[in-house]
mmCIF file of C-alpha atoms in Angstrom:
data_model
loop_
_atom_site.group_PDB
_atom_site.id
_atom_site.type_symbol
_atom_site.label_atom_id
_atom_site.label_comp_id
_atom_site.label_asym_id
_atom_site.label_seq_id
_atom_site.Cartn_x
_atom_site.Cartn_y
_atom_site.Cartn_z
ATOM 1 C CA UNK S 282 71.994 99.770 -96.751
ATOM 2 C CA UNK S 283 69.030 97.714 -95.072
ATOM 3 C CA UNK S 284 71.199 94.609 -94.794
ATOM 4 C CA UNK S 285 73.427 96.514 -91.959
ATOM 5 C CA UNK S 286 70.627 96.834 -89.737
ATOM 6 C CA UNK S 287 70.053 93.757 -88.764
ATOM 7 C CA UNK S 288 73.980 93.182 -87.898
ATOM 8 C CA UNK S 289 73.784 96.834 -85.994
ATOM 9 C CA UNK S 290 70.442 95.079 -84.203
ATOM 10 C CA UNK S 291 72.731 91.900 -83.548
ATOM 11 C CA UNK S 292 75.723 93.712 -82.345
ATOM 12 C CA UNK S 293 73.349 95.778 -79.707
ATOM 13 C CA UNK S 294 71.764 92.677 -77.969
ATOM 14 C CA UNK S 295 75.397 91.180 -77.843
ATOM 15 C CA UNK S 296 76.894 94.080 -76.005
ATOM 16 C CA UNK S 297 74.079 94.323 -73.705
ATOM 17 C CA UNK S 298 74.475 90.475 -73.090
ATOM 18 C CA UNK S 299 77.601 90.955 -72.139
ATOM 19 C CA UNK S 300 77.120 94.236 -70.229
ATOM 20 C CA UNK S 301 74.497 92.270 -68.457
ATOM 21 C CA UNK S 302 77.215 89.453 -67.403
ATOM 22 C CA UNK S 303 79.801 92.055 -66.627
ATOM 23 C CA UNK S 304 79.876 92.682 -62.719
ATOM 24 C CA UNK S 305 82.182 94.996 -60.590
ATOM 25 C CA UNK S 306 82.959 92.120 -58.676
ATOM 26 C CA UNK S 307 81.071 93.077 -55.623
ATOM 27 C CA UNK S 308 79.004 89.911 -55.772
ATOM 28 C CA UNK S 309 76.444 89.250 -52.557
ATOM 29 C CA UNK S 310 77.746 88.438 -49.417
ATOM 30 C CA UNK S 311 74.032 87.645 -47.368
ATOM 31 C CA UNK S 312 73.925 84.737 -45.581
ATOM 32 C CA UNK S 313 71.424 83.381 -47.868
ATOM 33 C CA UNK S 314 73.470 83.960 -51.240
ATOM 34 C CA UNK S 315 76.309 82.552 -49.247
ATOM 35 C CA UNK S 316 74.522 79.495 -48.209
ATOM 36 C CA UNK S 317 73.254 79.075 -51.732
ATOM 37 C CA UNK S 318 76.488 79.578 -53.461
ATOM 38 C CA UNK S 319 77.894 77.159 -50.961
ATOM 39 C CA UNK S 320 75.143 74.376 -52.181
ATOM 40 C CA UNK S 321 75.881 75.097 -55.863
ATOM 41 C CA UNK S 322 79.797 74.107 -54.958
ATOM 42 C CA UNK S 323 78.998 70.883 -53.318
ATOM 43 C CA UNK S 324 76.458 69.775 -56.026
ATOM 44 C CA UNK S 325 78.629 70.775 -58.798
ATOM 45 C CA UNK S 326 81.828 70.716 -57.699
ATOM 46 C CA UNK S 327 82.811 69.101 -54.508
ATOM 47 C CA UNK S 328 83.300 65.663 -56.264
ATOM 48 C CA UNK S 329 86.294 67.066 -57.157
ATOM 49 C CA UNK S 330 87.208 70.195 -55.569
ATOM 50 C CA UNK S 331 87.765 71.505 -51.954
ATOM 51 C CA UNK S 332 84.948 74.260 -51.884
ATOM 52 C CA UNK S 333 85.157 75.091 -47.980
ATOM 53 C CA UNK S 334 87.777 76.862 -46.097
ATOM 54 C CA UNK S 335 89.892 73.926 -45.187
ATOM 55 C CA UNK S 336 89.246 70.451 -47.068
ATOM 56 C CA UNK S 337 91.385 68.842 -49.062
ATOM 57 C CA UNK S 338 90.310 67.635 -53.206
ATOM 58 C CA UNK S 339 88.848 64.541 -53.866
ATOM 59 C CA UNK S 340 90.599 64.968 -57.171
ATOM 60 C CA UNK S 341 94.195 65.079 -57.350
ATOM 61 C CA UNK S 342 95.313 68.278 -58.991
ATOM 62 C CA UNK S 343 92.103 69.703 -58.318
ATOM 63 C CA UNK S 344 92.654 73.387 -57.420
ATOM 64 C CA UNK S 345 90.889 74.227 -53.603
ATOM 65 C CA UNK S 346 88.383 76.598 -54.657
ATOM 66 C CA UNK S 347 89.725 78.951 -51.589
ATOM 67 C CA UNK S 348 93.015 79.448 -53.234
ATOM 68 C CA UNK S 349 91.120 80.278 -56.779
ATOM 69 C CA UNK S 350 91.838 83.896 -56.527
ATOM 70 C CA UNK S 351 95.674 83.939 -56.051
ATOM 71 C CA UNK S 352 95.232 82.319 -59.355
ATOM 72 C CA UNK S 353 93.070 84.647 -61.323
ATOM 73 C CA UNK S 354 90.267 87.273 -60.304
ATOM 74 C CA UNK S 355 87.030 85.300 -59.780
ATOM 75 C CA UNK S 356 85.163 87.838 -62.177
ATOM 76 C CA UNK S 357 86.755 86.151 -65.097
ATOM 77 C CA UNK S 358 84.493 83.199 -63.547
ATOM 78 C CA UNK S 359 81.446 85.128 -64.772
ATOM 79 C CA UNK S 360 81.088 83.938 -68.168
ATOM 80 C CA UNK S 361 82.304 80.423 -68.460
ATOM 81 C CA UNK S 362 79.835 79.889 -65.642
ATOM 82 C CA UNK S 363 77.106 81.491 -67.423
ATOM 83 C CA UNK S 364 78.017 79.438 -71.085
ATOM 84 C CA UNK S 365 79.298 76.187 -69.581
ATOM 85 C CA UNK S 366 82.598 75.554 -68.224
ATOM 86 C CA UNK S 367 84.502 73.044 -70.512
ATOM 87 C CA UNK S 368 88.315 71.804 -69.394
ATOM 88 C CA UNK S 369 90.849 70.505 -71.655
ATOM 89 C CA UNK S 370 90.252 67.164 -68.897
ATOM 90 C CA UNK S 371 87.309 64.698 -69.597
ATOM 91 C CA UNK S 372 86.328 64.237 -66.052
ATOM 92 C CA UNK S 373 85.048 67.850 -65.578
ATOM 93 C CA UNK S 374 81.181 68.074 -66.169
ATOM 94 C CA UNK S 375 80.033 70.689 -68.210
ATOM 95 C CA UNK S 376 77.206 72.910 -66.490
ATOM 96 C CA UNK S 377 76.130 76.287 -67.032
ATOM 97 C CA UNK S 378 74.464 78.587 -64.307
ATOM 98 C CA UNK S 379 71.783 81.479 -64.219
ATOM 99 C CA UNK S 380 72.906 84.589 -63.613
ATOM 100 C CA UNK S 381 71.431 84.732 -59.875
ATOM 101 C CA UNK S 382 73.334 81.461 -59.257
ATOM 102 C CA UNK S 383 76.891 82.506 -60.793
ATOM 103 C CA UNK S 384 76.424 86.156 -57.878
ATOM 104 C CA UNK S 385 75.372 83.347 -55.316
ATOM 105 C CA UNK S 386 77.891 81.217 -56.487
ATOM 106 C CA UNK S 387 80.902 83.667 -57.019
ATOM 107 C CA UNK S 388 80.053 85.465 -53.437
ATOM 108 C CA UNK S 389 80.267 81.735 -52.024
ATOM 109 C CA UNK S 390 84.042 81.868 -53.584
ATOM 110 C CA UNK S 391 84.381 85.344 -52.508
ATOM 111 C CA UNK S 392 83.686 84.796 -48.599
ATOM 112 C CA UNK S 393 86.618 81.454 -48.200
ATOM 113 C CA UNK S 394 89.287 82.650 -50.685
ATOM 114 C CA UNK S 395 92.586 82.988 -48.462
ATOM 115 C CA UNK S 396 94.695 86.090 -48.221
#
């Protein structure tokens, strides 16, 4: 009976991990978050992607990051940014951001995406 603890103890921290990561998608819209989430783009991902309102990819077939939420909702961002995005392409860095960063980061994505 003393061997299920443990996996009881294990299951807990993994549901409040994930709890944790879970957001209502009301991510922050400040200036400064903005301007932060805006940096993380162009460090991370402007080789590549458009990550303002109206440039083009550097990267053919590179999805704009404005148009990334007529694709999916930009919550289900949350945890590959958090563990590392990896791509089925080789050219795609993997990276992983703190949980301050991914808000900063996914309010960025939230403040250009067209309607």
């Amino acid at each position: 009976m003393s061997c299920s603890k443990p996996f009881f103890g294990v299951a807990f921290i993994l549901f409040a991990a994930s709890s944790a990561l879970a957001s209502d998608g009301a991510y922050p819209t400040d200036p400064v978050s903005v301007a932060t989430g805006r940096e993380l783009a162009e460090i991370h991902c402007a080789t590549c992607h458009a990550v303002g309102r109206d440039d083009q990819s550097a990267q053919a077939g590179a999805p704009a990051f404005r148009d990334l939420s007529s694709r999916y909702p930009l919550e289900s961002l949350e945890e590959p940014l958090a563990e590392g995005i990896v791509t089925a392409h080789d050219n795609m860095p993997e990276f992983a951001l703190e949980p301050d960063d991914i808000d900063a980061f996914l309010g960025y994505l939230t403040t250009i995406q067209v309607k």
